[in-house]
PDB file of C-alpha atoms in Angstrom:
ATOM      1  CA  MET A   1       0.000   0.000   0.000  1.00  0.00           C
ATOM      2  CA  ALA A   2       1.287   3.429  -0.928  1.00  0.00           C
ATOM      3  CA  THR A   3       0.222   6.741   0.574  1.00  0.00           C
ATOM      4  CA  ILE A   4      -0.375   9.700  -1.741  1.00  0.00           C
ATOM      5  CA  THR A   5      -2.466  12.837  -1.274  1.00  0.00           C
ATOM      6  CA  LEU A   6      -5.569  14.423  -2.777  1.00  0.00           C
ATOM      7  CA  ASN A   7      -5.507  18.183  -2.141  1.00  0.00           C
ATOM      8  CA  GLY A   8      -3.047  17.513   0.680  1.00  0.00           C
ATOM      9  CA  ASN A   9      -5.186  14.857   2.388  1.00  0.00           C
ATOM     10  CA  PRO A  10      -3.720  11.329   2.592  1.00  0.00           C
ATOM     11  CA  VAL A  11      -5.255   8.575   0.465  1.00  0.00           C
ATOM     12  CA  HIS A  12      -3.976   5.064  -0.106  1.00  0.00           C
ATOM     13  CA  THR A  13      -3.514   2.721  -3.024  1.00  0.00           C
ATOM     14  CA  CYS A  14      -4.160  -1.001  -2.892  1.00  0.00           C
ATOM     15  CA  GLY A  15      -0.495  -1.872  -3.384  1.00  0.00           C
ATOM     16  CA  GLU A  16       2.750  -0.845  -5.029  1.00  0.00           C
ATOM     17  CA  LEU A  17       3.666  -0.186  -8.657  1.00  0.00           C
ATOM     18  CA  PRO A  18       5.359  -3.018 -10.567  1.00  0.00           C
ATOM     19  CA  THR A  19       9.094  -3.310  -9.966  1.00  0.00           C
ATOM     20  CA  ILE A  20      11.549  -1.880 -12.497  1.00  0.00           C
ATOM     21  CA  GLY A  21      13.483  -4.643 -14.232  1.00  0.00           C
ATOM     22  CA  PHE A  22      10.694  -7.211 -13.901  1.00  0.00           C
ATOM     23  CA  ALA A  23       7.981  -8.317 -16.308  1.00  0.00           C
ATOM     24  CA  THR A  24       4.791  -6.319 -16.246  1.00  0.00           C
ATOM     25  CA  PRO A  25       1.716  -7.994 -14.821  1.00  0.00           C
ATOM     26  CA  PRO A  26      -0.460  -9.298 -17.665  1.00  0.00           C
ATOM     27  CA  PHE A  27      -3.433  -7.023 -18.318  1.00  0.00           C
ATOM     28  CA  THR A  28      -6.639  -6.658 -20.259  1.00  0.00           C
ATOM     29  CA  LEU A  29      -8.340  -3.305 -20.849  1.00  0.00           C
ATOM     30  CA  THR A  30     -11.323  -2.155 -22.929  1.00  0.00           C
ATOM     31  CA  ARG A  31     -10.964   0.002 -26.041  1.00  0.00           C
ATOM     32  CA  THR A  32     -13.429   2.736 -26.991  1.00  0.00           C
ATOM     33  CA  ASP A  33     -15.126   0.348 -29.453  1.00  0.00           C
ATOM     34  CA  LEU A  34     -15.695  -2.073 -26.511  1.00  0.00           C
ATOM     35  CA  ARG A  35     -13.151  -4.639 -27.770  1.00  0.00           C
ATOM     36  CA  ASP A  36     -10.553  -5.808 -25.310  1.00  0.00           C
ATOM     37  CA  ILE A  37      -6.837  -5.137 -25.713  1.00  0.00           C
ATOM     38  CA  THR A  38      -4.340  -7.321 -23.873  1.00  0.00           C
ATOM     39  CA  SER A  39      -0.681  -7.190 -22.951  1.00  0.00           C
ATOM     40  CA  VAL A  40      -0.244 -10.301 -25.129  1.00  0.00           C
ATOM     41  CA  GLU A  41      -1.437  -8.354 -28.212  1.00  0.00           C
ATOM     42  CA  LEU A  42       1.146  -5.675 -27.482  1.00  0.00           C
ATOM     43  CA  GLU A  43       4.139  -7.997 -27.136  1.00  0.00           C
ATOM     44  CA  GLY A  44       7.130  -6.670 -29.055  1.00  0.00           C
ATOM     45  CA  LYS A  45       6.079  -3.022 -28.629  1.00  0.00           C
ATOM     46  CA  ARG A  46       7.279  -0.413 -26.190  1.00  0.00           C
ATOM     47  CA  ILE A  47       4.394   0.810 -24.050  1.00  0.00           C
ATOM     48  CA  VAL A  48       3.699   3.835 -21.889  1.00  0.00           C
ATOM     49  CA  LEU A  49       0.771   3.334 -19.524  1.00  0.00           C
ATOM     50  CA  SER A  50      -0.521   6.734 -18.431  1.00  0.00           C
ATOM     51  CA  ILE A  51      -2.885   5.859 -15.586  1.00  0.00           C
ATOM     52  CA  PHE A  52      -5.235   8.438 -14.052  1.00  0.00           C
ATOM     53  CA  PRO A  53      -8.495   8.839 -12.087  1.00  0.00           C
ATOM     54  CA  SER A  54     -10.830  10.413 -14.690  1.00  0.00           C
ATOM     55  CA  LEU A  55     -10.836  12.593 -17.788  1.00  0.00           C
ATOM     56  CA  ASP A  56     -13.446  14.719 -16.053  1.00  0.00           C
ATOM     57  CA  THR A  57     -10.672  16.511 -14.183  1.00  0.00           C
ATOM     58  CA  ALA A  58      -8.466  19.214 -15.656  1.00  0.00           C
ATOM     59  CA  THR A  59      -5.208  17.512 -14.645  1.00  0.00           C
ATOM     60  CA  CYS A  60      -6.153  14.187 -16.228  1.00  0.00           C
ATOM     61  CA  ALA A  61      -7.294  15.851 -19.443  1.00  0.00           C
ATOM     62  CA  GLN A  62      -4.073  17.888 -19.626  1.00  0.00           C
ATOM     63  CA  SER A  63      -1.998  14.789 -18.940  1.00  0.00           C
ATOM     64  CA  MET A  64      -3.574  13.002 -21.883  1.00  0.00           C
ATOM     65  CA  ARG A  65      -2.991  15.999 -24.190  1.00  0.00           C
ATOM     66  CA  THR A  66       0.645  16.328 -23.116  1.00  0.00           C
ATOM     67  CA  PHE A  67       1.483  12.637 -23.494  1.00  0.00           C
ATOM     68  CA  ASN A  68      -0.226  12.643 -26.903  1.00  0.00           C
ATOM     69  CA  ALA A  69       2.002  15.519 -28.075  1.00  0.00           C
ATOM     70  CA  LEU A  70       5.205  14.064 -26.605  1.00  0.00           C
ATOM     71  CA  ALA A  71       4.553  10.658 -28.161  1.00  0.00           C
ATOM     72  CA  ALA A  72       4.207  12.101 -31.668  1.00  0.00           C
ATOM     73  CA  ASP A  73       7.683  10.917 -32.684  1.00  0.00           C
ATOM     74  CA  LEU A  74       7.478   7.544 -30.930  1.00  0.00           C
ATOM     75  CA  SER A  75       6.031   5.686 -33.892  1.00  0.00           C
ATOM     76  CA  ASP A  76       7.060   2.285 -32.562  1.00  0.00           C
ATOM     77  CA  ALA A  77       5.645   2.834 -29.071  1.00  0.00           C
ATOM     78  CA  VAL A  78       2.070   2.552 -27.819  1.00  0.00           C
ATOM     79  CA  LEU A  79       0.638   5.160 -25.448  1.00  0.00           C
ATOM     80  CA  LEU A  80      -2.202   3.651 -23.421  1.00  0.00           C
ATOM     81  CA  CYS A  81      -4.201   6.175 -21.385  1.00  0.00           C
ATOM     82  CA  VAL A  82      -5.924   4.147 -18.670  1.00  0.00           C
ATOM     83  CA  SER A  83      -8.782   5.160 -16.389  1.00  0.00           C
ATOM     84  CA  MET A  84     -12.056   3.815 -15.046  1.00  0.00           C
ATOM     85  CA  ASP A  85     -13.954   6.182 -17.374  1.00  0.00           C
ATOM     86  CA  LEU A  86     -16.450   4.519 -19.671  1.00  0.00           C
ATOM     87  CA  PRO A  87     -15.120   3.860 -23.173  1.00  0.00           C
ATOM     88  CA  PHE A  88     -17.771   6.186 -24.641  1.00  0.00           C
ATOM     89  CA  ALA A  89     -16.516   9.165 -22.625  1.00  0.00           C
ATOM     90  CA  LEU A  90     -12.907   8.388 -23.568  1.00  0.00           C
ATOM     91  CA  ASP A  91     -13.862   8.235 -27.248  1.00  0.00           C
ATOM     92  CA  LEU A  92     -15.727  11.557 -27.113  1.00  0.00           C
ATOM     93  CA  PHE A  93     -12.814  13.281 -25.397  1.00  0.00           C
ATOM     94  CA  CYS A  94     -10.147  11.971 -27.776  1.00  0.00           C
ATOM     95  CA  GLY A  95     -12.264  12.808 -30.815  1.00  0.00           C
ATOM     96  CA  ALA A  96     -13.004  16.329 -29.626  1.00  0.00           C
ATOM     97  CA  GLU A  97      -9.348  16.900 -28.740  1.00  0.00           C
ATOM     98  CA  ARG A  98      -8.047  15.216 -31.922  1.00  0.00           C
ATOM     99  CA  LEU A  99      -5.678  13.035 -29.919  1.00  0.00           C
ATOM    100  CA  GLU A 100      -4.179  10.679 -32.463  1.00  0.00           C
ATOM    101  CA  ARG A 101      -1.293   9.025 -30.600  1.00  0.00           C
ATOM    102  CA  ALA A 102      -3.091   8.311 -27.354  1.00  0.00           C
ATOM    103  CA  VAL A 103      -4.967   5.033 -27.144  1.00  0.00           C
ATOM    104  CA  PRO A 104      -7.682   5.570 -24.550  1.00  0.00           C
ATOM    105  CA  VAL A 105      -8.595   2.405 -22.662  1.00  0.00           C
ATOM    106  CA  SER A 106     -10.836   1.688 -19.723  1.00  0.00           C
ATOM    107  CA  ALA A 107     -10.357  -0.601 -16.749  1.00  0.00           C
ATOM    108  CA  PHE A 108     -14.094  -0.464 -15.955  1.00  0.00           C
ATOM    109  CA  ARG A 109     -14.504  -4.192 -16.744  1.00  0.00           C
ATOM    110  CA  HIS A 110     -11.088  -5.145 -15.424  1.00  0.00           C
ATOM    111  CA  PRO A 111     -10.667  -4.299 -11.721  1.00  0.00           C
ATOM    112  CA  ASP A 112      -7.706  -6.684 -11.669  1.00  0.00           C
ATOM    113  CA  PHE A 113      -5.720  -4.059 -13.629  1.00  0.00           C
ATOM    114  CA  GLY A 114      -5.738  -1.612 -10.715  1.00  0.00           C
ATOM    115  CA  THR A 115      -4.968  -4.397  -8.265  1.00  0.00           C
ATOM    116  CA  SER A 116      -2.114  -5.865 -10.348  1.00  0.00           C
ATOM    117  CA  PHE A 117      -0.526  -2.455 -10.865  1.00  0.00           C
ATOM    118  CA  GLY A 118      -1.157  -1.351  -7.260  1.00  0.00           C
ATOM    119  CA  VAL A 119      -3.034   1.794  -8.321  1.00  0.00           C
ATOM    120  CA  THR A 120      -6.629   1.334  -7.156  1.00  0.00           C
ATOM    121  CA  LEU A 121      -7.505   3.950  -4.545  1.00  0.00           C
ATOM    122  CA  VAL A 122      -8.845   2.212  -1.439  1.00  0.00           C
ATOM    123  CA  ASP A 123     -10.058   5.225   0.547  1.00  0.00           C
ATOM    124  CA  GLY A 124     -10.886   8.895   0.211  1.00  0.00           C
ATOM    125  CA  PRO A 125     -13.481  10.509  -2.042  1.00  0.00           C
ATOM    126  CA  LEU A 126     -12.060   8.883  -5.214  1.00  0.00           C
ATOM    127  CA  ARG A 127     -11.894   5.329  -3.808  1.00  0.00           C
ATOM    128  CA  GLY A 128     -12.376   2.755  -6.531  1.00  0.00           C
ATOM    129  CA  LEU A 129     -10.738   4.959  -9.163  1.00  0.00           C
ATOM    130  CA  LEU A 130      -7.104   4.679 -10.244  1.00  0.00           C
ATOM    131  CA  ALA A 131      -4.255   6.794  -8.874  1.00  0.00           C
ATOM    132  CA  ARG A 132      -2.189   8.925 -11.249  1.00  0.00           C
ATOM    133  CA  ALA A 133       0.803   6.859 -12.316  1.00  0.00           C
ATOM    134  CA  VAL A 134       3.044   6.105 -15.273  1.00  0.00           C
ATOM    135  CA  VAL A 135       4.504   2.707 -16.115  1.00  0.00           C
ATOM    136  CA  ALA A 136       6.808   2.320 -19.127  1.00  0.00           C
ATOM    137  CA  LEU A 137       7.598  -1.072 -20.633  1.00  0.00           C
ATOM    138  CA  ASP A 138      10.247  -2.080 -23.121  1.00  0.00           C
ATOM    139  CA  GLU A 139       9.420  -4.296 -26.105  1.00  0.00           C
ATOM    140  CA  ASN A 140       9.966  -7.393 -23.954  1.00  0.00           C
ATOM    141  CA  GLY A 141       7.299  -6.318 -21.449  1.00  0.00           C
ATOM    142  CA  THR A 142       9.910  -5.414 -18.840  1.00  0.00           C
ATOM    143  CA  VAL A 143       9.154  -2.435 -16.609  1.00  0.00           C
ATOM    144  CA  VAL A 144      11.716   0.309 -17.332  1.00  0.00           C
ATOM    145  CA  HIS A 145      10.114   3.265 -15.530  1.00  0.00           C
ATOM    146  CA  THR A 146       7.432   3.885 -12.917  1.00  0.00           C
ATOM    147  CA  GLU A 147       6.049   6.935 -11.218  1.00  0.00           C
ATOM    148  CA  LEU A 148       3.244   7.145  -8.695  1.00  0.00           C
ATOM    149  CA  VAL A 149       2.398  10.843  -8.586  1.00  0.00           C
ATOM    150  CA  SER A 150       2.463  11.824  -4.921  1.00  0.00           C
ATOM    151  CA  GLU A 151      -0.391  14.387  -5.194  1.00  0.00           C
ATOM    152  CA  LEU A 152      -3.362  13.403  -7.342  1.00  0.00           C
ATOM    153  CA  THR A 153      -3.880  16.973  -8.551  1.00  0.00           C
ATOM    154  CA  HIS A 154      -0.339  17.150  -9.987  1.00  0.00           C
ATOM    155  CA  GLU A 155       0.839  16.012 -13.411  1.00  0.00           C
ATOM    156  CA  PRO A 156       3.401  13.231 -13.883  1.00  0.00           C
ATOM    157  CA  ASP A 157       7.009  13.794 -14.949  1.00  0.00           C
ATOM    158  CA  TYR A 158       6.443  13.488 -18.697  1.00  0.00           C
ATOM    159  CA  ASP A 159      10.090  13.940 -19.616  1.00  0.00           C
ATOM    160  CA  MET A 160      11.236  11.050 -17.408  1.00  0.00           C
ATOM    161  CA  ALA A 161       8.643   8.702 -18.908  1.00  0.00           C
ATOM    162  CA  ILE A 162       9.448   9.636 -22.506  1.00  0.00           C
ATOM    163  CA  HIS A 163      13.197   9.492 -21.782  1.00  0.00           C
ATOM    164  CA  ALA A 164      12.795   6.000 -20.309  1.00  0.00           C
ATOM    165  CA  ILE A 165      10.881   4.680 -23.308  1.00  0.00           C
ATOM    166  CA  ARG A 166      13.297   6.242 -25.821  1.00  0.00           C
ATOM    167  CA  ASN A 167      16.400   4.936 -24.060  1.00  0.00           C
ATOM    168  CA  HIS A 168      15.203   1.372 -23.615  1.00  0.00           C
ATOM    169  CA  HIS A 169      14.757   0.614 -27.284  1.00  0.00           C
ATOM    170  CA  HIS A 170      16.553  -2.560 -28.207  1.00  0.00           C
ATOM    171  CA  PRO A 171      16.978  -2.939 -31.959  1.00  0.00           C
ATOM    172  CA  CYS A 172      15.734  -6.031 -33.684  1.00  0.00           C
ATOM    173  CA  PRO A 173      18.548  -8.510 -34.363  1.00  0.00           C
ATOM    174  CA  GLN A 174      18.487  -7.680 -38.081  1.00  0.00           C
ATOM    175  CA  ASP A 175      18.880  -3.965 -37.211  1.00  0.00           C
ATOM    176  CA  ALA A 176      22.068  -4.771 -35.323  1.00  0.00           C
ATOM    177  CA  LEU A 177      23.696  -6.551 -38.245  1.00  0.00           C
ATOM    178  CA  GLU A 178      26.352  -4.535 -39.987  1.00  0.00           C
ATOM    179  CA  THR A 179      26.395  -4.643 -43.727  1.00  0.00           C
ATOM    180  CA  THR A 180      29.632  -4.807 -45.618  1.00  0.00           C
ATOM    181  CA  GLU A 181      30.214  -3.961 -49.222  1.00  0.00           C
TER     182      GLU A 181
END
């Protein structure tokens, strides 16, 4: 259990973020078209999980916009924006904001996501929602960066997350081969 704050008042999560250097917990989330997306489908891709309570707050909305802009040049990475919001609300927001890089997904059918990642809030006015956190995975599904934002009304450290995902790119074996003439 981790302690963070909401407007300075302590609230607790159900556990701890995954450990850097270890495999991510397997997960399933729901896309805006109501199809599931799984960690198995994303194998071989670098992933940034931007986790937050709800798009209905200014900080969460800004976080999604900022990650979308920063991920513009990460063509081989997937940016999953995860909340308990209904897929319909996520779809409306992303369409209205023209967010093209962000993949909005909902954990509303998958409470095990919040438990596995240690981010479900267990008390306070937002209990049952997800804490604000970032988890970055390399193409092997290994955790390379985590951040549990200590105050729910604050934004994450975008630069650290993007830096982590950029610097943990391992080229495909054929990319590493040198050609000789």
